[in-house]
Structures are given as C-alpha cells and as structure tokens.
Coordinates of N, CA and C and ligand atoms in Angstrom, one line a residue:
M165 N -41.6 21.2 -87.9 CA -41.6 21.6 -86.5 C -42.6 20.7 -85.7
K166 N -42.2 20.3 -84.5 CA -43.0 19.5 -83.6 C -44.2 20.2 -83.1
K167 N -45.2 19.5 -82.7 CA -46.4 20.2 -82.1 C -46.1 21.0 -80.9
T168 N -45.2 20.5 -80.1 CA -44.8 21.3 -78.8 C -44.2 22.6 -79.2
S169 N -43.4 22.6 -80.3 CA -42.8 23.9 -80.7 C -43.8 24.8 -81.3
W170 N -44.8 24.3 -82.0 CA -45.9 25.2 -82.5 C -46.7 25.8 -81.3
L171 N -46.9 25.0 -80.3 CA -47.6 25.5 -79.1 C -46.8 26.6 -78.5
L172 N -45.5 26.5 -78.4 CA -44.6 27.5 -77.8 C -44.7 28.8 -78.6
L173 N -44.6 28.6 -80.0 CA -44.6 29.7 -80.9 C -45.9 30.5 -80.8
I174 N -47.0 29.8 -80.8 CA -48.3 30.4 -80.7 C -48.5 31.1 -79.4
S175 N -48.0 30.5 -78.3 CA -48.2 31.1 -77.0 C -47.4 32.4 -76.9
I176 N -46.1 32.3 -77.4 CA -45.3 33.5 -77.3 C -45.9 34.6 -78.2
F177 N -46.4 34.3 -79.3 CA -47.1 35.3 -80.2 C -48.3 35.9 -79.5
A178 N -49.1 35.1 -78.8 CA -50.3 35.6 -78.2 C -49.8 36.6 -77.0
I179 N -48.8 36.2 -76.3 CA -48.3 37.0 -75.2 C -47.8 38.3 -75.7
C180 N -47.0 38.3 -76.8 CA -46.5 39.5 -77.4 C -47.7 40.4 -77.8
L181 N -48.7 39.8 -78.4 CA -49.9 40.6 -78.8 C -50.5 41.3 -77.6
L182 N -50.6 40.5 -76.4 CA -51.2 41.1 -75.2 C -50.3 42.3 -74.8
A183 N -49.0 42.1 -74.8 CA -48.1 43.2 -74.4 C -48.2 44.4 -75.3
A184 N -48.3 44.2 -76.7 CA -48.3 45.3 -77.6 C -49.7 46.0 -77.5
Y185 N -50.8 45.3 -77.3 CA -52.1 45.9 -77.2 C -52.1 46.7 -75.9
G186 N -51.6 46.2 -74.8 CA -51.5 46.9 -73.5 C -50.8 48.2 -73.7
G187 N -49.8 48.2 -74.5 CA -49.0 49.4 -74.7 C -49.7 50.5 -75.5
T188 N -50.8 50.1 -76.2 CA -51.6 51.1 -76.9 C -52.6 51.8 -76.1
L189 N -52.9 51.4 -74.8 CA -54.0 51.9 -74.1 C -53.7 53.2 -73.4
G190 N -52.5 53.6 -73.4 CA -52.1 54.9 -72.8 C -52.2 54.9 -71.3
Q191 N -52.0 53.8 -70.7 CA -52.0 53.7 -69.2 C -50.6 53.9 -68.7
S192 N -50.5 54.2 -67.4 CA -49.1 54.4 -66.8 C -48.3 53.1 -67.0
G193 N -47.0 53.3 -66.9 CA -46.1 52.1 -67.1 C -46.4 51.0 -66.1
S194 N -46.6 51.3 -64.8 CA -46.8 50.3 -63.8 C -48.1 49.6 -64.1
K195 N -49.2 50.3 -64.4 CA -50.5 49.7 -64.7 C -50.4 48.8 -65.9
T196 N -49.7 49.3 -67.0 CA -49.5 48.5 -68.2 C -48.9 47.1 -67.8
M197 N -47.8 47.2 -67.0 CA -47.0 46.0 -66.7 C -47.8 45.0 -65.8
I198 N -48.5 45.6 -64.8 CA -49.3 44.8 -63.9 C -50.4 44.1 -64.6
R199 N -51.0 44.8 -65.5 CA -52.1 44.2 -66.3 C -51.6 43.2 -67.3
F200 N -50.5 43.5 -68.0 CA -49.9 42.6 -68.9 C -49.5 41.3 -68.3
L201 N -48.9 41.3 -67.1 CA -48.5 40.1 -66.4 C -49.7 39.3 -66.0
A202 N -50.8 40.1 -65.6 CA -52.0 39.4 -65.1 C -52.7 38.7 -66.3
L203 N -52.8 39.4 -67.5 CA -53.5 38.7 -68.6 C -52.6 37.6 -69.2
G204 N -51.3 37.8 -69.2 CA -50.3 36.8 -69.7 C -50.4 35.5 -68.8
G205 N -50.4 35.8 -67.5 CA -50.5 34.6 -66.5 C -51.8 33.9 -66.7
F206 N -52.9 34.7 -66.8 CA -54.3 34.0 -67.0 C -54.3 33.2 -68.3
F207 N -53.7 33.8 -69.4 CA -53.7 33.1 -70.6 C -53.0 31.7 -70.5
L208 N -51.8 31.8 -69.9 CA -51.0 30.5 -69.7 C -51.7 29.5 -68.8
L209 N -52.4 30.1 -67.8 CA -53.2 29.2 -66.9 C -54.3 28.5 -67.7
C210 N -55.0 29.2 -68.5 CA -56.0 28.6 -69.4 C -55.4 27.5 -70.3
I211 N -54.3 27.8 -70.9 CA -53.7 26.8 -71.9 C -53.3 25.6 -71.1
S212 N -52.7 25.7 -69.9 CA -52.3 24.6 -69.2 C -53.5 23.7 -68.7
L213 N -54.7 24.4 -68.5 CA -55.9 23.6 -68.1 C -56.6 23.1 -69.3
M214 N -56.4 23.6 -70.4 CA -57.1 23.1 -71.6 C -56.5 21.9 -72.2
L215 N -55.2 21.7 -72.0 CA -54.5 20.6 -72.7 C -55.0 19.2 -72.2
G216 N -55.3 19.1 -70.9 CA -55.8 17.8 -70.4 C -57.1 17.4 -71.1
P217 N -58.2 18.2 -71.0 CA -59.4 17.8 -71.7 C -59.3 17.7 -73.2
L218 N -58.4 18.5 -73.8 CA -58.3 18.4 -75.3 C -57.7 17.0 -75.6
A219 N -56.7 16.6 -74.7 CA -56.1 15.3 -75.0 C -57.1 14.1 -74.8
V220 N -58.1 14.3 -74.0 CA -59.1 13.3 -73.8 C -60.1 13.3 -75.0
L221 N -60.5 14.5 -75.4 CA -61.5 14.6 -76.4 C -60.9 14.3 -77.8
L222 N -59.7 14.8 -78.1 CA -59.1 14.7 -79.4 C -57.6 14.1 -79.2
P223 N -57.5 12.9 -78.8 CA -56.2 12.4 -78.4 C -55.2 12.4 -79.6
R224 N -55.6 12.2 -80.8 CA -54.7 12.1 -81.9 C -54.0 13.4 -82.1
I225 N -54.7 14.5 -81.9 CA -54.1 15.8 -82.1 C -53.4 16.3 -80.9
F226 N -54.0 16.1 -79.7 CA -53.4 16.9 -78.5 C -52.6 16.0 -77.5
A227 N -52.7 14.7 -77.7 CA -52.0 13.9 -76.6 C -50.5 14.2 -76.5
D228 N -49.9 14.5 -77.7 CA -48.4 14.8 -77.7 C -48.1 16.1 -76.9
L229 N -49.1 16.9 -76.7 CA -48.9 18.2 -76.1 C -48.9 18.2 -74.6
L230 N -49.4 17.0 -74.0 CA -49.5 16.9 -72.6 C -48.2 17.1 -71.9
E231 N -47.1 16.8 -72.6 CA -45.8 16.9 -72.0 C -45.4 18.4 -71.6
S232 N -46.0 19.3 -72.4 CA -45.7 20.7 -72.2 C -46.5 21.3 -71.1
R233 N -47.5 20.6 -70.6 CA -48.5 21.2 -69.6 C -47.8 21.7 -68.4
R234 N -46.8 21.0 -67.9 CA -46.2 21.4 -66.6 C -45.4 22.7 -66.8
A235 N -44.6 22.7 -68.0 CA -43.8 23.9 -68.2 C -44.7 25.1 -68.4
I236 N -45.9 24.9 -69.1 CA -46.8 26.1 -69.2 C -47.4 26.5 -67.9
G237 N -47.7 25.5 -67.1 CA -48.2 25.8 -65.7 C -47.2 26.6 -64.9
I238 N -45.9 26.2 -65.0 CA -44.9 27.0 -64.2 C -44.7 28.4 -64.8
S239 N -44.8 28.5 -66.1 CA -44.7 29.8 -66.7 C -45.8 30.7 -66.3
A240 N -47.0 30.1 -66.2 CA -48.2 30.9 -65.7 C -47.9 31.4 -64.2
A241 N -47.3 30.5 -63.4 CA -47.0 30.8 -62.0 C -46.0 32.0 -62.0
I242 N -45.1 32.0 -62.9 CA -44.1 33.1 -62.9 C -44.7 34.4 -63.2
F243 N -45.6 34.4 -64.2 CA -46.3 35.7 -64.6 C -47.1 36.1 -63.4
I244 N -47.9 35.2 -62.8 CA -48.8 35.6 -61.8 C -48.1 36.1 -60.5
A245 N -47.0 35.4 -60.2 CA -46.2 35.8 -59.0 C -45.7 37.2 -59.2
L246 N -45.2 37.5 -60.5 CA -44.7 38.9 -60.7 C -45.8 39.9 -60.7
H247 N -47.0 39.5 -61.2 CA -48.2 40.4 -61.2 C -48.5 40.7 -59.7
F248 N -48.5 39.7 -58.9 CA -48.8 39.9 -57.5 C -47.8 40.8 -56.8
M249 N -46.5 40.5 -57.1 CA -45.4 41.3 -56.4 C -45.4 42.8 -56.9
L250 N -45.6 43.0 -58.2 CA -45.7 44.4 -58.7 C -46.9 45.1 -58.1
A251 N -48.0 44.5 -58.1 CA -49.2 45.1 -57.5 C -49.0 45.5 -56.1
M252 N -48.4 44.5 -55.3 CA -48.2 44.8 -53.9 C -47.2 45.9 -53.7
M253 N -46.2 46.0 -54.5 CA -45.1 47.0 -54.4 C -45.6 48.3 -54.8
L254 N -46.2 48.4 -56.0 CA -46.5 49.7 -56.7 C -47.8 50.3 -56.3
Y255 N -48.8 49.4 -56.0 CA -50.1 49.9 -55.6 C -50.3 50.0 -54.1
F256 N -49.8 49.0 -53.4 CA -50.2 48.9 -52.0 C -49.0 49.0 -51.0
G257 N -47.8 49.2 -51.5 CA -46.6 49.4 -50.6 C -46.5 48.2 -49.6
W258 N -46.8 47.0 -50.1 CA -46.7 45.8 -49.2 C -47.6 45.9 -48.0
N259 N -48.7 46.7 -48.0 CA -49.6 46.8 -46.9 C -50.8 45.8 -47.2
F260 N -50.8 44.7 -46.5 CA -51.7 43.6 -46.8 C -53.1 44.0 -46.4
D261 N -53.3 45.0 -45.5 CA -54.6 45.4 -45.1 C -55.5 45.8 -46.3
N262 N -54.8 46.5 -47.3 CA -55.5 47.0 -48.5 C -56.0 45.8 -49.3
V263 N -55.2 44.7 -49.3 CA -55.7 43.5 -50.0 C -56.8 42.8 -49.3
L264 N -56.7 42.7 -48.0 CA -57.7 41.9 -47.2 C -59.0 42.7 -47.2
G265 N -59.0 44.0 -47.4 CA -60.2 44.9 -47.3 C -60.9 45.0 -48.7
N266 N -60.3 44.4 -49.7 CA -60.9 44.5 -51.0 C -61.4 43.2 -51.5
F267 N -62.7 43.0 -51.7 CA -63.3 41.7 -52.0 C -62.6 41.0 -53.2
S268 N -62.4 41.7 -54.3 CA -61.8 41.1 -55.5 C -60.4 40.6 -55.3
L269 N -59.7 41.3 -54.3 CA -58.3 40.8 -54.0 C -58.3 39.7 -53.0
L270 N -59.3 39.9 -52.0 CA -59.4 38.9 -50.9 C -59.6 37.5 -51.5
I271 N -60.5 37.4 -52.5 CA -60.9 36.1 -53.0 C -59.7 35.4 -53.7
V272 N -58.8 36.2 -54.2 CA -57.7 35.6 -55.0 C -56.5 35.2 -54.1
V273 N -56.6 35.5 -52.8 CA -55.5 35.2 -51.9 C -55.3 33.6 -51.8
P274 N -56.4 32.9 -51.6 CA -56.3 31.4 -51.5 C -55.7 30.9 -52.8
A275 N -56.1 31.5 -54.0 CA -55.6 31.1 -55.3 C -54.1 31.2 -55.3
M276 N -53.6 32.3 -54.8 CA -52.1 32.5 -54.7 C -51.4 31.5 -53.9
I277 N -52.1 31.1 -52.7 CA -51.6 30.1 -51.8 C -51.6 28.7 -52.5
F278 N -52.6 28.4 -53.2 CA -52.7 27.1 -54.0 C -51.6 27.0 -55.0
L279 N -51.3 28.2 -55.6 CA -50.3 28.2 -56.7 C -48.9 27.7 -56.2
I280 N -48.6 27.9 -54.9 CA -47.3 27.6 -54.4 C -47.0 26.1 -54.4
P281 N -47.8 25.2 -53.8 CA -47.6 23.8 -53.8 C -47.7 23.3 -55.3
L282 N -48.6 23.8 -56.0 CA -48.8 23.3 -57.4 C -47.5 23.6 -58.2
T283 N -46.9 24.7 -58.0 CA -45.7 25.0 -58.8 C -44.5 24.2 -58.3
F284 N -44.3 24.1 -57.0 CA -43.1 23.4 -56.5 C -43.2 21.9 -56.6
T285 N -44.4 21.4 -56.9 CA -44.5 19.9 -57.1 C -44.5 19.6 -58.6
S286 N -44.2 20.5 -59.5 CA -44.3 20.3 -60.9 C -43.0 19.6 -61.4
S287 N -42.6 18.5 -60.8 CA -41.4 17.9 -61.3 C -41.6 16.3 -61.1
D288 N -40.8 15.6 -61.9 CA -40.8 14.1 -61.8 C -40.4 13.7 -60.3
W289 N -39.4 14.5 -59.8 CA -38.9 14.2 -58.5 C -40.1 14.2 -57.4
A290 N -40.9 15.3 -57.5 CA -42.0 15.5 -56.6 C -43.0 14.3 -56.8
I291 N -43.3 13.9 -58.0 CA -44.3 12.8 -58.2 C -43.7 11.6 -57.5
K292 N -42.4 11.3 -57.7 CA -41.8 10.1 -57.1 C -41.9 10.2 -55.6
K293 N -41.6 11.4 -55.0 CA -41.6 11.5 -53.6 C -43.0 11.4 -53.0
M294 N -44.0 12.0 -53.7 CA -45.4 12.1 -53.1 C -46.2 10.8 -53.5
G295 N -45.8 10.2 -54.6 CA -46.6 9.1 -55.1 C -47.7 9.6 -56.0
M296 N -48.0 8.9 -57.1 CA -48.9 9.4 -58.1 C -50.3 9.8 -57.5
K297 N -50.8 9.0 -56.6 CA -52.1 9.2 -56.0 C -52.2 10.6 -55.3
N298 N -51.2 10.8 -54.4 CA -51.2 12.1 -53.6 C -51.0 13.3 -54.6
W299 N -50.1 13.0 -55.5 CA -49.7 14.1 -56.5 C -51.0 14.5 -57.3
K300 N -51.7 13.5 -57.7 CA -52.9 13.8 -58.5 C -54.0 14.5 -57.6
L301 N -54.1 14.1 -56.4 CA -55.0 14.8 -55.5 C -54.6 16.3 -55.3
L302 N -53.4 16.5 -55.2 CA -52.9 17.9 -55.1 C -53.2 18.8 -56.3
Q303 N -53.2 18.1 -57.5 CA -53.5 18.8 -58.7 C -54.9 19.3 -58.8
Y304 N -55.8 18.7 -58.0 CA -57.2 19.2 -58.0 C -57.3 20.7 -57.5
L305 N -56.2 21.2 -56.8 CA -56.2 22.6 -56.3 C -56.3 23.5 -57.5
A306 N -55.9 23.0 -58.7 CA -55.9 23.9 -59.8 C -57.3 24.4 -60.2
Y307 N -58.3 23.6 -59.8 CA -59.7 24.0 -60.2 C -60.2 25.2 -59.3
P308 N -60.1 25.1 -58.0 CA -60.5 26.3 -57.2 C -59.7 27.5 -57.5
L309 N -58.4 27.2 -57.8 CA -57.4 28.3 -58.1 C -58.0 29.0 -59.4
F310 N -58.3 28.3 -60.4 CA -58.8 28.9 -61.6 C -60.1 29.7 -61.4
I311 N -61.1 29.1 -60.7 CA -62.3 29.7 -60.5 C -62.2 31.1 -59.7
L312 N -61.3 31.0 -58.7 CA -61.1 32.3 -57.9 C -60.3 33.3 -58.7
A313 N -59.3 32.8 -59.5 CA -58.6 33.8 -60.4 C -59.5 34.4 -61.4
F314 N -60.4 33.6 -62.0 CA -61.4 34.1 -63.0 C -62.3 35.1 -62.4
A315 N -62.8 34.8 -61.2 CA -63.7 35.8 -60.5 C -63.0 37.1 -60.3
H316 N -61.7 37.0 -59.8 CA -60.9 38.2 -59.5 C -60.7 39.0 -60.8
F317 N -60.4 38.3 -61.9 CA -60.3 38.9 -63.2 C -61.5 39.6 -63.6
L318 N -62.7 39.0 -63.5 CA -63.9 39.6 -64.0 C -64.2 40.9 -63.2
L319 N -63.9 40.8 -61.9 CA -64.1 42.0 -61.0 C -63.1 43.1 -61.2
E320 N -61.9 42.8 -61.6 CA -60.8 43.8 -61.7 C -60.7 44.4 -63.1
A321 N -61.0 43.6 -64.1 CA -60.8 44.1 -65.4 C -61.7 45.3 -65.7
S322 N -61.1 46.4 -66.1 CA -61.8 47.6 -66.4 C -61.0 48.5 -67.3
G323 N -60.5 47.9 -68.3 CA -59.7 48.8 -69.3 C -60.7 49.6 -70.1
P324 N -60.2 50.5 -70.9 CA -61.1 51.3 -71.7 C -62.1 50.5 -72.4
A325 N -63.4 50.8 -72.4 CA -64.4 50.0 -72.9 C -64.5 50.0 -74.4
F326 N -64.8 48.8 -75.0 CA -65.2 48.8 -76.4 C -66.6 48.4 -76.6
L327 N -67.3 48.0 -75.5 CA -68.7 47.7 -75.5 C -69.5 48.8 -74.8
P328 N -70.7 49.1 -75.4 CA -71.5 50.2 -74.7 C -72.1 49.7 -73.4
P329 N -72.4 50.6 -72.4 CA -73.1 50.1 -71.2 C -74.4 49.4 -71.7
P330 N -74.9 48.5 -70.9 CA -74.6 48.0 -69.6 C -73.5 46.9 -69.6
F331 N -72.8 46.7 -70.7 CA -71.8 45.6 -70.7 C -70.6 46.1 -69.8
P332 N -69.9 45.1 -69.2 CA -68.8 45.5 -68.4 C -67.7 46.2 -69.3
A333 N -67.0 47.1 -68.7 CA -66.0 47.8 -69.6 C -64.7 47.1 -69.8
Y334 N -64.9 46.0 -70.5 CA -63.7 45.2 -70.9 C -63.1 45.7 -72.2
N335 N -61.7 45.7 -72.2 CA -61.1 46.1 -73.5 C -61.0 44.8 -74.4
I336 N -60.5 44.9 -75.6 CA -60.5 43.7 -76.5 C -59.7 42.6 -75.9
A337 N -58.5 42.9 -75.3 CA -57.7 41.8 -74.8 C -58.4 41.1 -73.6
E338 N -59.0 41.9 -72.8 CA -59.7 41.4 -71.6 C -60.9 40.5 -72.1
A339 N -61.6 41.0 -73.1 CA -62.8 40.3 -73.6 C -62.3 38.9 -74.2
K340 N -61.2 38.9 -74.9 CA -60.7 37.7 -75.5 C -60.3 36.7 -74.3
M341 N -59.7 37.2 -73.3 CA -59.3 36.4 -72.2 C -60.5 35.8 -71.4
V342 N -61.5 36.6 -71.3 CA -62.8 36.1 -70.7 C -63.3 35.0 -71.5
G343 N -63.3 35.2 -72.9 CA -63.7 34.1 -73.8 C -62.9 32.8 -73.6
L344 N -61.6 33.0 -73.5 CA -60.7 31.8 -73.3 C -61.0 31.1 -71.9
G345 N -61.3 32.0 -70.9 CA -61.7 31.4 -69.6 C -62.9 30.6 -69.7
I346 N -63.9 31.1 -70.5 CA -65.2 30.3 -70.6 C -64.9 29.0 -71.4
I347 N -64.1 29.1 -72.5 CA -63.8 27.9 -73.2 C -63.1 26.9 -72.3
T348 N -62.2 27.4 -71.4 CA -61.5 26.5 -70.5 C -62.5 25.7 -69.7
I349 N -63.5 26.4 -69.1 CA -64.5 25.8 -68.3 C -65.3 24.8 -69.1
I350 N -65.7 25.1 -70.3 CA -66.5 24.2 -71.1 C -65.7 22.9 -71.4
L351 N -64.4 23.1 -71.8 CA -63.5 22.0 -72.1 C -63.4 21.1 -70.9
Q352 N -63.2 21.7 -69.7 CA -63.0 20.9 -68.5 C -64.2 20.0 -68.2
I353 N -65.4 20.6 -68.4 CA -66.7 19.9 -68.2 C -66.8 18.8 -69.2
A354 N -66.5 19.1 -70.5 CA -66.6 18.1 -71.6 C -65.6 16.9 -71.3
G355 N -64.4 17.3 -70.9 CA -63.4 16.3 -70.7 C -63.8 15.4 -69.5
F356 N -64.3 16.0 -68.5 CA -64.7 15.2 -67.3 C -65.9 14.2 -67.7
A357 N -66.9 14.8 -68.4 CA -68.0 13.9 -68.9 C -67.5 12.8 -69.7
T358 N -66.6 13.0 -70.7 CA -66.1 12.0 -71.6 C -65.3 10.9 -70.8
R359 N -64.5 11.4 -69.8 CA -63.8 10.4 -69.0 C -64.7 9.5 -68.2
R360 N -65.8 10.1 -67.7 CA -66.8 9.3 -66.9 C -67.5 8.3 -67.8
K361 N -67.9 8.8 -69.0 CA -68.6 7.9 -69.9 C -67.7 6.7 -70.3
R362 N -66.4 7.0 -70.6 CA -65.5 5.9 -71.0 C -65.3 4.9 -69.8
A363 N -65.2 5.5 -68.6 CA -65.0 4.6 -67.4 C -66.2 3.8 -67.2
S364 N -67.4 4.3 -67.4 CA -68.6 3.5 -67.1 C -68.8 2.4 -68.2
K365 N -68.2 2.6 -69.3 CA -68.3 1.5 -70.4 C -67.4 0.3 -70.1
K366 N -66.3 0.6 -69.3 CA -65.3 -0.5 -69.0 C -65.9 -1.6 -68.2
Ligands
HEM33 C1 -54.0 33.4 -59.3 C2 -53.7 34.6 -59.1 C3 -54.0 35.8 -59.9 C4 -54.4 35.9 -61.2 C5 -54.6 34.8 -62.3 C6 -54.7 37.3 -61.5 C7 -55.1 37.8 -62.7 C8 -55.5 39.1 -62.9 C9 -56.2 39.6 -64.1 C10 -56.4 38.8 -65.3 C11 -56.4 40.9 -63.9 C12 -57.1 41.9 -64.9 C13 -56.0 42.5 -65.8 C14 -56.6 43.4 -66.8 O1 -57.8 43.6 -66.9 O2 -55.9 43.9 -67.7 C15 -56.0 41.3 -62.6 C16 -56.0 42.6 -62.0 C17 -55.5 42.9 -60.8 N1 -54.9 42.0 -59.9 FE1 -54.7 40.1 -60.1 N2 -54.4 38.1 -60.4 C18 -54.0 37.2 -59.4 C19 -53.7 37.5 -58.1 C20 -53.7 38.7 -57.5 C21 -53.3 39.1 -56.2 C22 -53.0 38.1 -55.1 C23 -53.3 40.4 -56.1 C24 -53.0 41.2 -54.8 C25 -52.2 42.2 -54.8 C26 -53.7 41.0 -57.4 C27 -53.9 42.3 -57.7 C28 -54.5 42.8 -58.8 C29 -54.8 44.2 -59.0 C30 -54.5 45.3 -58.1 C31 -55.4 44.3 -60.3 C32 -56.0 45.5 -61.0 C33 -54.8 46.1 -61.8 C34 -55.2 47.4 -62.5 O3 -56.4 47.6 -62.7 O4 -54.3 48.2 -62.7 N3 -53.9 39.9 -58.2 N4 -55.4 40.2 -62.0

C-alpha cells in the first residue's frame, strides 16, 4: 500500500474512533453529532497543517504525503461546515445574535470566514488563476484560522471529565485532540525554524 493510502486508512480509523467514543458518552443525538463533526474537523485540520512541517523535517518519510494535504484540508472544511450548520440549526435556530453574544463562538466567526477562500482555492485551477505568490499568501490564513479554532475548542470542550478539578473537564477524545493541537503548533514552529536555518545557509 502507498503512504497516501496508509494516511487515508489511519485518518478514517481515527475518525471512526472519535464517532464510537462520542456514542458512549450518553449525550443527546444532536450534541453527539455536533461534537463528533467538531472533533473530526479539528483532527483533519491538524493533520493538514502537520504534513507541511513534517515534510520539511523528515522529507524522506513525509514528502510523498504532501499531495494529500489539500484533500485533507477540504475534508476538514466539510466537517467544520456541517458542525457550524448543525449547531446553528439545532442550538440557535439560525439566530446569529446568540453567536455574536458568546465569546467562544464570536472568536471563531473569522475562522469560518477564512475557511471559505481557503477551501475554494484548493485546486490547481485556482493556483493557475491567482499565481503561486498570491495563492501562497492566501494560505497564511490557515494560521489565524487554526489559532482561533483551537481557542474556541478549548473554551467549548466540556465533555464528562476524566481529570479531577482544577483541570478542565475534557473527556479522553477532547484531551487527545488538545494534544494533537499542541503537537501541530510545535511542528509548525520547528518547520518554520528549519526552513529559516536552511535559507540562511544558502
Ligand atoms: C473553524 C471552525 C470551527 C472549528 C474547528 C470548531 C471546532 C469545535 C470543537 C473541537 C468543539 C468541541 C467539541 C467537543 O468538545 O466535543 C466545538 C464546540 C462547539 N462549537 Fe465549534 N468549531 C468551529 C466553528 C464553530 C462556529 C462558527 C460555531 C457557531 C455556531 C460553532 C459552534 C460550536 C458549539 C455550539 C460548540 C459546543 C457544542 C456542545 O457542547 O454541544 N463552532 N467546536
């Protein structure tokens, strides 16, 4: 099997685990679905952001996987869009005042807006139309998107606790996704530092 197929297999397995674990928490159907889509979307967002720095740090292992990055990013956008739509429909009845009056939801509105151009320019056609330089500039939106989404996640996650107070009441899936988010940030910093070091040597 090719490395890209392994990545697909592992990602689907992880998403199935998130779904199965969510089903064990005894929450309502709508809550379970909204949270599953949220965690699945966040997971895929992390994977899409990890592949770039991993390809810089360990090119022999990860360079082949860069091709899958756009498909994973689009999959993340699909999960997140469904998470947003279900939350708007089932929790807020499409009343945006509720979103704008809640800090943890308000901060993620720009992230949702950034997601739109990022998703719709994920094609070779868009790169050709925009030019590589402009396209790369647009891709920088992924960083504030990720930081805002991570902050929203940390504020919203409150599944049944497995840690005693004063720790936040994250469940096992949430805690693992928080860990993945932190690893994503560390890899981004390491990838950036390595690229700068290599560029200064040239
Ligand atoms: C980039 C965009 C977004 C990402 C990555 C994201 C991700 C997440 C994550 C990971 C959680 C925690 C799930 C859990 O703990 O199981 C969450 C919760 C939540 N999100 Fe989002 N979200 C995004 C945008 C939005 C937007 C725009 C809204 C506005 C309606 C929203 C509404 C909610 C609500 C209401 C919860 C709490 C769900 C509950 O406790 O039942 N999210 N989100």
